[in-house]
Structures are given as C-alpha cells and as structure tokens.
Coordinates of C-alpha atoms and ligand atoms in Angstrom, one line a residue:
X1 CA 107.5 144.2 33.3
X2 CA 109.4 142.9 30.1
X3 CA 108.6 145.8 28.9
X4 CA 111.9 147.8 30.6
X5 CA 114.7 144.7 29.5
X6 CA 116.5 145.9 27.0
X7 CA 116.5 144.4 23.8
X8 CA 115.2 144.9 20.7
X9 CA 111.6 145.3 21.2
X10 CA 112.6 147.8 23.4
X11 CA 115.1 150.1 22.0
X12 CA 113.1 152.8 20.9
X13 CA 111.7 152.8 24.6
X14 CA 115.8 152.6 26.0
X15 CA 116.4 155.8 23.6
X16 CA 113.8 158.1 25.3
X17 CA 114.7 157.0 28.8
X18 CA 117.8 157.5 28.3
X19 CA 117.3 160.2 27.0
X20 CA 115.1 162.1 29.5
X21 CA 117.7 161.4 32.1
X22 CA 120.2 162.9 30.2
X23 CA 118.4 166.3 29.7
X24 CA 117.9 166.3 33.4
X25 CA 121.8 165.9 34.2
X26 CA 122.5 168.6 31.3
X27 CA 119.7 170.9 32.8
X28 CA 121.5 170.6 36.2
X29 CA 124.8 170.5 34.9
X30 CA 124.0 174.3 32.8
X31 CA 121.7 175.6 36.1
X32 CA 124.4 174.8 39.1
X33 CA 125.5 178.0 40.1
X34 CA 127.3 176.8 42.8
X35 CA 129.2 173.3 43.5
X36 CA 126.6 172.6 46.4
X37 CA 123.4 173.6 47.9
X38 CA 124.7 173.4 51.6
X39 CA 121.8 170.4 51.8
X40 CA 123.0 169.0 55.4
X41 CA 122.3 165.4 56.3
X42 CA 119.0 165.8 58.8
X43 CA 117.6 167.9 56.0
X44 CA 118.2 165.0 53.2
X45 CA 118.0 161.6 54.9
X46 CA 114.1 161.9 55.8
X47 CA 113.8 162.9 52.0
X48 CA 115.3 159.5 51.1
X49 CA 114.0 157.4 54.4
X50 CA 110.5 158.4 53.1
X51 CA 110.6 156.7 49.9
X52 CA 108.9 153.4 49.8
X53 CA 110.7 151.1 47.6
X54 CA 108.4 148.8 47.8
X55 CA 105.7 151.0 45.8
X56 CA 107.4 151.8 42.7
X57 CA 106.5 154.5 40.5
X58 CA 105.9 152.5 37.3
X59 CA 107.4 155.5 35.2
X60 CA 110.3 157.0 34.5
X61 CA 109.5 160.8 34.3
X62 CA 107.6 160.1 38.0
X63 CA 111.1 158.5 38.8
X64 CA 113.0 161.2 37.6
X65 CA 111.1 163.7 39.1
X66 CA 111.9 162.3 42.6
X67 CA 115.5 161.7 41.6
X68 CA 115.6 165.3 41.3
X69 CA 114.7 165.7 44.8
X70 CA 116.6 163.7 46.5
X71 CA 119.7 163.4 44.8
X72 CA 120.1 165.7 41.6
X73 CA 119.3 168.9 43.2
X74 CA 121.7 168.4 45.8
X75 CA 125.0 166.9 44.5
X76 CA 128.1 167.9 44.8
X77 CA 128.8 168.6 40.9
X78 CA 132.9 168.7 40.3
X79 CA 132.1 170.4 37.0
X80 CA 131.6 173.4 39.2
X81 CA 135.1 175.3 38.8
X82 CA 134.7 176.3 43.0
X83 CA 134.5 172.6 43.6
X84 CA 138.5 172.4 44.9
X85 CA 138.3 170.1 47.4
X86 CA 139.6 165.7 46.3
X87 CA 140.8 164.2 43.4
X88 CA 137.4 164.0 41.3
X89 CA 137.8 165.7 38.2
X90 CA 135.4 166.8 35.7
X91 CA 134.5 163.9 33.1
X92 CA 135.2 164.7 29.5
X93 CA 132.2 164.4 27.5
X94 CA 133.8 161.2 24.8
X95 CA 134.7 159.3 28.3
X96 CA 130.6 159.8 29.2
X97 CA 129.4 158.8 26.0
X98 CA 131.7 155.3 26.4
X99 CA 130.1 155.5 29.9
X100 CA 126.7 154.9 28.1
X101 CA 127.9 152.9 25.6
X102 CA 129.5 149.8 27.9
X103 CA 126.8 149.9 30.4
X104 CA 124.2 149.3 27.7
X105 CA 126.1 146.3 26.2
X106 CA 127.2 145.2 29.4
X107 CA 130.2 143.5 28.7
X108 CA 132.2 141.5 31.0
X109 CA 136.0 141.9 31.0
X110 CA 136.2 138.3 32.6
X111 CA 136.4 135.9 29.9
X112 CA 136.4 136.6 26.2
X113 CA 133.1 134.6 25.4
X114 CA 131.7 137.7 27.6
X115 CA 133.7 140.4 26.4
X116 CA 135.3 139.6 22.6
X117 CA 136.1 143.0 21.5
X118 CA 136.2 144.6 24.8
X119 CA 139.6 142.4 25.7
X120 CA 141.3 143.6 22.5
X121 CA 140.6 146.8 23.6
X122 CA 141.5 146.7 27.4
X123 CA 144.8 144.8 26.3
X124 CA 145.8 147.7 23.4
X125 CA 145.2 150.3 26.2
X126 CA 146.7 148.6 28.9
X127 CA 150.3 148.2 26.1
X128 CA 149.4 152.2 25.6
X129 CA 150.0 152.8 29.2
X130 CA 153.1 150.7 29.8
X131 CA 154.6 151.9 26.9
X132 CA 153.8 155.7 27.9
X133 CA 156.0 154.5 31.5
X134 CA 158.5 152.9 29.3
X135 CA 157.7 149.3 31.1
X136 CA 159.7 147.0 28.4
X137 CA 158.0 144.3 26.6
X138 CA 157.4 142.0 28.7
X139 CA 154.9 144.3 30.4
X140 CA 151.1 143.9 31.2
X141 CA 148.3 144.9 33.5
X142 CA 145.1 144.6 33.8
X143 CA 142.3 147.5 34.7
X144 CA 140.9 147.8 38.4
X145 CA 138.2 149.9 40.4
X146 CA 140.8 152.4 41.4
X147 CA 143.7 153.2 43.2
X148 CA 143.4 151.2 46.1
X149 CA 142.8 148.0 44.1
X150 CA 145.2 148.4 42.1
X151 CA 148.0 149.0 45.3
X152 CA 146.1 145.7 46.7
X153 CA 146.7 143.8 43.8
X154 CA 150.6 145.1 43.4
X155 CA 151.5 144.7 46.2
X156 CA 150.0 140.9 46.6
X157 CA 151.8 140.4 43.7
X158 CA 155.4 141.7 45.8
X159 CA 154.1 139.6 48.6
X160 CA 154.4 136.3 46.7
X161 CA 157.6 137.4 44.8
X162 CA 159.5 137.8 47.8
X163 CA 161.9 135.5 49.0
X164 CA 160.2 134.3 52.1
X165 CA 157.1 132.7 53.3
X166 CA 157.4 134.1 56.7
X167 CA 155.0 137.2 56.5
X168 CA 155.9 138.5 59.5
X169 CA 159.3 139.3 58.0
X170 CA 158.0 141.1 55.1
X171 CA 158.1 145.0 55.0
X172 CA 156.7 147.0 53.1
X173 CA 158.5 150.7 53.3
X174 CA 156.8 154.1 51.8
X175 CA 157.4 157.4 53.0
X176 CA 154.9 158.9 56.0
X177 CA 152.8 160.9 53.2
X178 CA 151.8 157.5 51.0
X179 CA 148.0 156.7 50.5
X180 CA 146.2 154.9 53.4
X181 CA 145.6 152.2 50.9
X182 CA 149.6 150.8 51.5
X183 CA 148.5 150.0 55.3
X184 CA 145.2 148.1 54.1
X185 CA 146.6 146.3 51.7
X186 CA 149.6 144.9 54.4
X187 CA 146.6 144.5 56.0
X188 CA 144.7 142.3 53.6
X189 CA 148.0 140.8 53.1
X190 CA 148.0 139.2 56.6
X191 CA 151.5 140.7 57.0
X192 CA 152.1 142.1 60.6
X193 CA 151.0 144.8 62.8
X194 CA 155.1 146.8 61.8
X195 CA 154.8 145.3 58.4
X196 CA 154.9 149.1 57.2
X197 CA 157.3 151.2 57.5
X198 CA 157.3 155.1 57.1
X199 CA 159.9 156.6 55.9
X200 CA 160.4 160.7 56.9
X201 CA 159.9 163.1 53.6
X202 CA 161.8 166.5 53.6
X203 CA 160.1 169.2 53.2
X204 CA 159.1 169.4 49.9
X205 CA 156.8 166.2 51.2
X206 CA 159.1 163.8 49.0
X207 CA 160.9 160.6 50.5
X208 CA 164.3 160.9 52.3
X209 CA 166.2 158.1 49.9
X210 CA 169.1 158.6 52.6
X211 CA 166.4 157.4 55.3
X212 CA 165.2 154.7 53.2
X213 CA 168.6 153.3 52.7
X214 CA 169.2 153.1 56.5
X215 CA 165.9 151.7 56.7
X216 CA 166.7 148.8 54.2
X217 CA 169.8 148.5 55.6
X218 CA 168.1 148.2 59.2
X219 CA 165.9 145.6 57.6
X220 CA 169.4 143.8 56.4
X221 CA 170.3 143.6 59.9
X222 CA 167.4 142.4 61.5
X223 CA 166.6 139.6 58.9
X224 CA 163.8 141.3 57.7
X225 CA 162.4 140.9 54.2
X226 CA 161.9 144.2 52.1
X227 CA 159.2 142.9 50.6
X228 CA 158.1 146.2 48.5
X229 CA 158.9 149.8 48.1
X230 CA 155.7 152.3 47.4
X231 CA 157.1 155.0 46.1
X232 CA 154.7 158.1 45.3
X233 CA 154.2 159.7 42.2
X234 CA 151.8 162.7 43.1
X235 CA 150.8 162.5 46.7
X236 CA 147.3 162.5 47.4
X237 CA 147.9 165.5 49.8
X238 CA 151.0 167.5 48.5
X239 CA 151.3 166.2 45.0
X240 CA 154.9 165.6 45.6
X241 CA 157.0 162.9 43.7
X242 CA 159.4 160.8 45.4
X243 CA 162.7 160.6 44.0
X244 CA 162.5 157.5 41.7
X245 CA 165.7 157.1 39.7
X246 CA 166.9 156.9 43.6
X247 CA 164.6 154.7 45.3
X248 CA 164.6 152.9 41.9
X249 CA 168.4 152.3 42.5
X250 CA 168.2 151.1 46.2
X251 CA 165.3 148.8 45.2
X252 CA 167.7 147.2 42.7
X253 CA 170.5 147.5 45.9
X254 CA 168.4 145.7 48.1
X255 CA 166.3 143.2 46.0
X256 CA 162.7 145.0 47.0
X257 CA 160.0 145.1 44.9
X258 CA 159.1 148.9 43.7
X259 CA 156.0 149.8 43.0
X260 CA 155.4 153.4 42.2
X261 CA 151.6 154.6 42.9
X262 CA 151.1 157.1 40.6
X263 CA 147.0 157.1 41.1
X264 CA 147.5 160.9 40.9
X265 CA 150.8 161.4 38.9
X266 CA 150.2 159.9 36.4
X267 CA 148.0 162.8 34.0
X268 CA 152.2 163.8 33.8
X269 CA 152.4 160.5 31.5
X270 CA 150.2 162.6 28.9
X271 CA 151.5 165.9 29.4
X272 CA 153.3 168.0 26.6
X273 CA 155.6 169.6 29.0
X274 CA 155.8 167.7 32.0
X275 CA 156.7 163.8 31.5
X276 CA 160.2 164.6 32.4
X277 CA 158.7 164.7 36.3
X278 CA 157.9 161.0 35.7
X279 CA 161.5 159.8 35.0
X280 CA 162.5 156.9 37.1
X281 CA 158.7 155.0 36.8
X282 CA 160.1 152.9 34.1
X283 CA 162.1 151.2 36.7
X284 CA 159.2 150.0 38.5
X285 CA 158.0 147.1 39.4
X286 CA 154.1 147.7 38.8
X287 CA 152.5 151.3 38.4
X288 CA 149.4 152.0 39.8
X289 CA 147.2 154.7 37.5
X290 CA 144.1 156.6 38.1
X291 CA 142.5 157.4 34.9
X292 CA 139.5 158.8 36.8
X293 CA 142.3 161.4 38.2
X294 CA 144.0 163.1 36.1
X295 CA 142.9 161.9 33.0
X296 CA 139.2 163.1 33.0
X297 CA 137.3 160.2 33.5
X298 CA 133.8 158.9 35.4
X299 CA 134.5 156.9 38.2
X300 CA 136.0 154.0 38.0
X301 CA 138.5 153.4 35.9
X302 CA 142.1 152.8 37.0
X303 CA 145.0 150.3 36.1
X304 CA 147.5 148.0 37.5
X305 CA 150.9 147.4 35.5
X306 CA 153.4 145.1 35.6
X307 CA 156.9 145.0 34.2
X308 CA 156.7 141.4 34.2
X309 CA 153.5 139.9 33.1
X310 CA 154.6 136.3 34.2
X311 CA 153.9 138.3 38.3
X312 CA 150.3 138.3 37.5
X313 CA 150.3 134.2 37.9
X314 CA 149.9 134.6 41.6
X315 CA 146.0 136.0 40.9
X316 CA 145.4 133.2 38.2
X317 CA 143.0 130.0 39.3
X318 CA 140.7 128.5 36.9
X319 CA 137.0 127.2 37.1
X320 CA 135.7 124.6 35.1
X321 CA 132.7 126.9 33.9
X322 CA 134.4 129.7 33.5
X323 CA 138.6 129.6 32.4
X324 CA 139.2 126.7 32.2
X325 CA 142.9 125.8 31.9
X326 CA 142.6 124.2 28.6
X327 CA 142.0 128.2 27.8
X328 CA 145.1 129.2 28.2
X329 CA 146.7 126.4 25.7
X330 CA 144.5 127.6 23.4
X331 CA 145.7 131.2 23.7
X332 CA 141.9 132.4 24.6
X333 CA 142.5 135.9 26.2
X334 CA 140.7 135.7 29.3
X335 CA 141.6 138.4 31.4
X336 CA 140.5 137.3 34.9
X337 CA 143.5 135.1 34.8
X338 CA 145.4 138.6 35.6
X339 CA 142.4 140.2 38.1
X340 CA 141.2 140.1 41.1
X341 CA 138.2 140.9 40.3
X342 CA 135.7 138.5 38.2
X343 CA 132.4 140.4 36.6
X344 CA 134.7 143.1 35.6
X345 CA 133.2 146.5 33.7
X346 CA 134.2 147.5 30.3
X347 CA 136.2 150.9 32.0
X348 CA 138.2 150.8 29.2
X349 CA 136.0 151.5 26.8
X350 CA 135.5 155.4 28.1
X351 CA 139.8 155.5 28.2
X352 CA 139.3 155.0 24.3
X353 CA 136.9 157.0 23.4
X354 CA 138.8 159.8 25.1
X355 CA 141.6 158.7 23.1
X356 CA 139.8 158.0 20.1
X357 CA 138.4 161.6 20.2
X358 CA 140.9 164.1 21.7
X359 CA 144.2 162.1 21.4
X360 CA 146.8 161.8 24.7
X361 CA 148.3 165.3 24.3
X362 CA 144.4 166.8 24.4
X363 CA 144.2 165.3 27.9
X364 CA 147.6 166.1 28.7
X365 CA 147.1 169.9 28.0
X366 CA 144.5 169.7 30.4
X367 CA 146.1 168.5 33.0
X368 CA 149.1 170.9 32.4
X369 CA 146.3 173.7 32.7
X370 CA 145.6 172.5 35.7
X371 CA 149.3 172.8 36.9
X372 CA 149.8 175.8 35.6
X373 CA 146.7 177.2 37.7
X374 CA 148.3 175.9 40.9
X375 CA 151.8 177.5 40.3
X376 CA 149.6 180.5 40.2
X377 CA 148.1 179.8 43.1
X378 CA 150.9 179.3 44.7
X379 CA 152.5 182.8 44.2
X380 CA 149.2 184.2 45.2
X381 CA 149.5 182.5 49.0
X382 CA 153.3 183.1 49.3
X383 CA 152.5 186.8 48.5
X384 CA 149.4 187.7 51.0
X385 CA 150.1 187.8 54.6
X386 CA 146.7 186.4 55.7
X387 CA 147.5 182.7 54.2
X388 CA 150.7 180.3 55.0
X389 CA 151.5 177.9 52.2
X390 CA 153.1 174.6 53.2
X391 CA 155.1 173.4 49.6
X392 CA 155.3 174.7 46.1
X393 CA 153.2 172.1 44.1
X394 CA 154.6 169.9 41.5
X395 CA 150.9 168.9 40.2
X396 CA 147.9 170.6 41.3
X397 CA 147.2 171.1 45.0
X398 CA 147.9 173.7 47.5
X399 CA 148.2 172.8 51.2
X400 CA 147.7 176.2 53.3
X401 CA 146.1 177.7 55.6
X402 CA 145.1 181.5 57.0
X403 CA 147.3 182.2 60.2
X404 CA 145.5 185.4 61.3
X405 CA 147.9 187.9 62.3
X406 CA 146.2 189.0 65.8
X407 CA 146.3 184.9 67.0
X408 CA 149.1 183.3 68.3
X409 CA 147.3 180.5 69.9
X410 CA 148.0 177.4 67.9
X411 CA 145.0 175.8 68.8
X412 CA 143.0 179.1 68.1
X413 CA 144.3 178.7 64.3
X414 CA 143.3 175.5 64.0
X415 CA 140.0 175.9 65.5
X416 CA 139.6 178.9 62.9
X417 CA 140.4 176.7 59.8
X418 CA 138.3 174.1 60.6
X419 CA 135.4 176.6 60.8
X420 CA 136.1 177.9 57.6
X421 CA 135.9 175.1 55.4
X422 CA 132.9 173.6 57.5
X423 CA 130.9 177.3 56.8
X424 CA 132.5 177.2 53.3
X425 CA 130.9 173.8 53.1
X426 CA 127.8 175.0 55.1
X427 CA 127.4 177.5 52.4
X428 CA 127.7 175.8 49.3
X429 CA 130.1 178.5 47.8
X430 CA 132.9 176.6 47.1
X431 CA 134.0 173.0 48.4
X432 CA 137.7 172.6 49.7
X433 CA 139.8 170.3 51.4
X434 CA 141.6 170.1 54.5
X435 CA 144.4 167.6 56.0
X436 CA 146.8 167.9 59.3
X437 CA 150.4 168.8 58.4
X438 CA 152.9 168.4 61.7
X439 CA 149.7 168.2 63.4
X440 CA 148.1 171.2 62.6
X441 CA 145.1 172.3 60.6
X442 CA 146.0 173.2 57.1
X443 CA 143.2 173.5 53.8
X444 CA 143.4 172.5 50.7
X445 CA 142.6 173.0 46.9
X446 CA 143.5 170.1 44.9
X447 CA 142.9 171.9 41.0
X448 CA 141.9 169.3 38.8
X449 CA 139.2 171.7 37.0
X450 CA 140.8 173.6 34.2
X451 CA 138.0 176.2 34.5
X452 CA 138.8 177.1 37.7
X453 CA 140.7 180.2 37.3
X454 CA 143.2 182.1 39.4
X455 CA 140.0 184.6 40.1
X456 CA 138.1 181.7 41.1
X457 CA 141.2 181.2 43.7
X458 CA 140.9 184.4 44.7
X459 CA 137.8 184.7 45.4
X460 CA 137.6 181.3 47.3
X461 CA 140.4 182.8 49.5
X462 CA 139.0 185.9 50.6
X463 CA 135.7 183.9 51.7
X464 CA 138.4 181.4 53.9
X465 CA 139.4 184.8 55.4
X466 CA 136.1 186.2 55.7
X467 CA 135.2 182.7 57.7
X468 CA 138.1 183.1 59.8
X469 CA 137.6 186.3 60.7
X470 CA 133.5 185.9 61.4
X471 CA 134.9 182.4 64.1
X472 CA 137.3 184.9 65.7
X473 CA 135.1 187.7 65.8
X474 CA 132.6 184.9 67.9
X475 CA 135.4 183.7 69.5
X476 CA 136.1 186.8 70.8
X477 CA 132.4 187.7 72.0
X478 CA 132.4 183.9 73.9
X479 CA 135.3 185.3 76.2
X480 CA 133.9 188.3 77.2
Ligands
PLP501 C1 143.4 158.4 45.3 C2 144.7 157.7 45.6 C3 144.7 156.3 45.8 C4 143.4 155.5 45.9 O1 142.8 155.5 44.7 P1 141.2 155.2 44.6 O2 141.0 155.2 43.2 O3 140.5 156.3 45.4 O4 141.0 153.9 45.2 C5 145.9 155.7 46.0 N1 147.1 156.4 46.0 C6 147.1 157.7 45.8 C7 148.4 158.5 45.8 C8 145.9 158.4 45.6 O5 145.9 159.8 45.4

C-alpha cells in the first residue's frame, strides 16, 4: 500500500496517475456536446449505491473507468457555453494547474512552519486585493471557502466591534435581495430572531438609502444597536449594486459597521472599463470576494478584507502546539491568528498563477465579455413579445420570464415557467436558473461563460418558448 503515498519513490508513479485522470477530464471536457446528460437521480443513485467501497479496485485505470460511470459522464460541465444557470464559471487553465500544484504539496495556510512560502504569497495577494478596493494601509484579510464564510467571519468581526454586549440589540440591516448567508450568519452569531433587517430595493433591485436611513433612525429610537450594514455589490439574483458612496455615508452617520459583499461584484475590481461601478467599496468596513465568481477560478477560493487589520483579533486564540503567543513577538506570520478556519488550503496559489500568467486586466476582459453579452441579452428580451425582462443588468444575469400572450392566469404563467426550465433541465440542452420576483416565477441566465454567445441566447430562448408552449398545449388537452 506504500506504494500510492507520495513521495519520492513514487513520483514517477504520481505523474502517470495524474496524468491518466487528466486525459479523461480533457476527453470529456472536448466530447460534452451538451452541459448535461439529463441523468435524473433514480437513474444515478443505484449506480453509486452499488459500489462496494469496501472492495477496492487496486488500480487506477479500473478506478477511473468507474469514475466515468458514475460521475464524469454525467456532470454538469460549466465549460459548456449553454450552462447559464448559478455563479460557477469556467476555470482558467493557469488557476487548474495551481489547483494541482497545491494539492500535491499540500500546504497548510495555518501556521508558517506548514506553509513558509505559501503565507508570503496569500499575504501579497490578499494587499493586491485591498489595494484594488482602495482599503488604506492598515488593511488585511485573510482567504476563506467562499462567500458565505467570508460574510460569517465579517460580520462576527462587526458583532464584537459594536458598542454593546446585549445581542439582542444588535441589527444587522441589508436590503430584501442580499445573500441568504447575512440571516445565517445572525444566526451563528446568536443574535435574535429580528436581528435582520430588510430593507425595500427600487426597482432596479438596489437598496432604498432613503429607507435605510429611516430604518437606522428607527433603530436610534428604539435603542437598538446597528451593528452592521451588508451592502451588495452584485446581487446574486439581479446583479445589482447598492448605492455605496450612500450607504457608505449613513454608515459613518450612524456608527454601523459596513460591509459590502461583493462575492459576485467583485470581477468589476479587474475590469478595464467597469471599476467605476465599484466606487464607494473603499469605504467599507470588510469586503467579501469570490474569486471562484467572477475571476475564473476552481472552487474554493474567496477572501475576507478588512480596513482595519487590528478587527481580526476577535478570531485570534493561541495553542500551545500550534501559535503559540510567543509567535506573535517574534513576528512569525501565522495566519490562523486572522481565520476561522485552521487546516486551511493553499487557494491562493491558483489566484497567482492566474495572475502570474494572464495579468488582472486578462481576467478583467473576461469578465467585461461577459457583461457585454448580457447587455445583449438584455435588448434581445426587451424587444420579443414572448419574454418579460425584470431589470437591465449591471453584471451578467438576466431575470425574465416568457408571459405567453394567450394566458392571463397568473398562476398558469408560473406553472409554465417552471416546466420549462425542469424540461430544459430534463433535456440536458441547456441549464438555467430560476428565482421568484414579487412572488412570481421568473428564469434566469447568470452569463459568466464568455463563450456563450448572443446565438447561444437565442437559441436557449426559443427552447424556453418551445417548453412553454408544449406545458400549455398539455394544459390545454387536461381541461378538455
Ligand atoms: C454566492 C454569493 C454568496 C455566497 O458565496 P459562496 O461562495 O457560495 O459561499 C454570498 N453573497 C453573494 C452576493 C453571492 O452571490
């Protein structure tokens, strides 16, 4: 069995494994012809139940050869440019190779005696980013396993800055289209059952700063603590961006906390053309980032930064075996002292290479592709009848939906969209998205493939409408 630890009687052995896996990937990657076979779940779970783990196959080509069956054939790939549906993006190839690269050596971002070179590198990257948001010098960060992590750990972090240790009079306020993650973390936070406060967007989807004013000013009155702002930077449904130089101003008003969660916005940080839609951020609090977004890479990698890296005392404790605080006087960079997490992976690493190899504005052209696409898109719903578009996107995703023009039943409509992007799914086509606006049944493309093209839109469209009309058609046939 020593034969499959790597290490140096082993390396040759490690390069052909490796290897052979990668050719399968590749040979999938250059055969999909679709996003998805259409496998459904009674077909694929016996597949997997069947497997006996506890009679391994002793060899990697037998391994990979079942892999192939019950997993390679059948994922979703987002490389596909008809996968339109959540925020996965396709990877960039330097950001895989880094991929391979830090699992291999296996460092741990804990402590430097695990990590050495790996710190250096997370810590130059992390000052990248907060100098890209314009953060000030006493910045920091630290990276996470994504989004909600990092809105966990700021908003902890707003928890014990506020001036009050009576949680249930802390508030957190972000407007009714924020990520779910705010309510779990005020969750997690022990804070109250009203701890969160939604505040109305217009109807471009972005925060009412004159309803968040009389909502800080209600909390004013009622001896309530604002403990934090969330402000959104690219809303996971809408894409829309709050109004930060405002919010940023009330925050400052009001003494809240503002953290902006830019886990989508933030590909705008790289962009040639579009930073300007990032102004305000550098008022913030903390940022949350998604480099696994908008900036191209394998899950996870995603940051947490601070304007003021004193903040990220409230995650330090020390162990004995592992940071001890001796450490610190000896300026050893041990970056659990600002995590949540201990064993931490090297994420960074693939954020380098990318860097390393294409440079920020090589990313940032892709994401303004990407923007570009869903401005086109966004004309080609406003013009055809058969389609109702909810707000002109700022980043990449269209919220819509087909209101055919024989139905007038509400409920009909919504019964027909669902059905569309179920057979869509069903199908294996193309894979969309779908979320509730005012209650209703709306799809979704969220563009983050700079393949995708405004044909591939097009197309994807007339299928939707094809759907819809096949459910009404049957719909029609179960009444009479
Ligand atoms: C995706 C997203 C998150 C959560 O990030 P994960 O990386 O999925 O944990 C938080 N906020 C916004 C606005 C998002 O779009």
């Amino acid at each position: 069995m020593r034969s499959h630890l790597l290490n140096d009687l082993t390396a040759e052995h490690y390069c052909r494994s490796v290897k052979e896996g990668v050719e399968r990937v590749a040979a999938r990657i250059a055969a999909a012809d679709r996003p998805f076979t259409g496998i459904t779940v009674d077909e694929l779970a016996p597949r997997i139940d069947r497997i006996d783990l506890d009679r391994p196959l002793g060899d990697t080509t037998a391994a990979l050869d079942e892999l192939e069956e019950v997993y390679l054939r059948d994922a979703v790939y987002f490389h596909h440019p008809r996968y339109i549906a959540h925020l996965n993006c396709p990877v960039v190839i330097p950001a895989v190779l880094g991929e391979a690269v830090l699992s291999a050596v296996n460092s741990s971002l804990d402590t430097w005696d695990q990590s050495v070179g790996g710190t250096l590198i997370e810590r130059r990257l992390i000052d990248w980013t907060t100098a890209r948001i314009g953060l000030g010098p006493a910045a920091d960060g630290v990276f996470t396993s994504g989004g909600t992590q990092s809105n966990l750990q700021a908003l902890l972090l707003a928890r014990e800055e506020a001036k009050t240790d009576d949680l249930a009079r802390l508030r957190i306020l972000t407007s009714e289209v924020s990520h779910f993650s705010v309510r779990k973390s005020a969750t997690l936070l022990g804070l109250g059952p009203d701890a969160v406060i939604s505040v109305p967007a217009d109807p471009g989807k972005r925060m009412r700063t004159v309803c968040l004013a009389h909502e800080l000013e209600r909390c004013r009155r009622d001896g309530l603590v604002p403990m934090a702002v969330v402000a959104t930077a690219g809303t996971t449904d809408f894409g829309s961006i709050d109004p930060l130089p405002e919010i940023a101003e009330l925050c400052a008003q009001h003494g809240a906390w503002l953290h902006v969660d830019a886990a989508y916005g933030c590909g705008l940080l790289v962009s040639p053309t579009r930073r300007h839609l990032l102004a305000g951020i550098e008022h913030a609090d903390s940022v949350t980032v998604d480099y696994h977004k908008s900036f191209f890479q394998p899950v996870s990698s995603s940051a947490v930064l601070v304007r003021d890296a004193s903040t990220l005392r409230h995650v330090t404790y020390h162990a004995d075996y592992l940071n001890p605080r001796r450490a610190v006087l000896e300026r050893i960079p041990n970056q659990v002292d600002k995590s949540l997490q201990t064993t931490r992976r090297f994420d960074a690493l693939k954020l380098w290479m990318t860097l390393r190899v294409m440079g920020a504005d090589g990313i940032g052209r892709l994401f303004d592709e990407v923007c570009d696409l869903a401005a086109e898109g966004f004309r080609m719903l406003a013009a055809d009848p058969r389609f109702e578009v909810v707000v002109e996107p700022a980043l990449s995703t269209l919220v819509f939906r087909c209101v055919p023009a024989a139905v007038t039943d509400p409920a009909e409509i919504d019964r027909a969209n669902l059905h569309a992007r179920k057979a869509l799914f069903a199908s294996g086509d193309a894979v969309i998205a779908g979320t509730k606006v005012a209650g209703r049944h709306y799809l979704k493309f969220t563009l983050l493939n700079p393949e995708t093209t405004p044909d591939d839109l097009a197309a994807v469209l007339d299928l939707i409408a094809d759907h819809v009309e096949q459910y009404l058609g049957e719909s029609l046939d179960r009444a009479s």
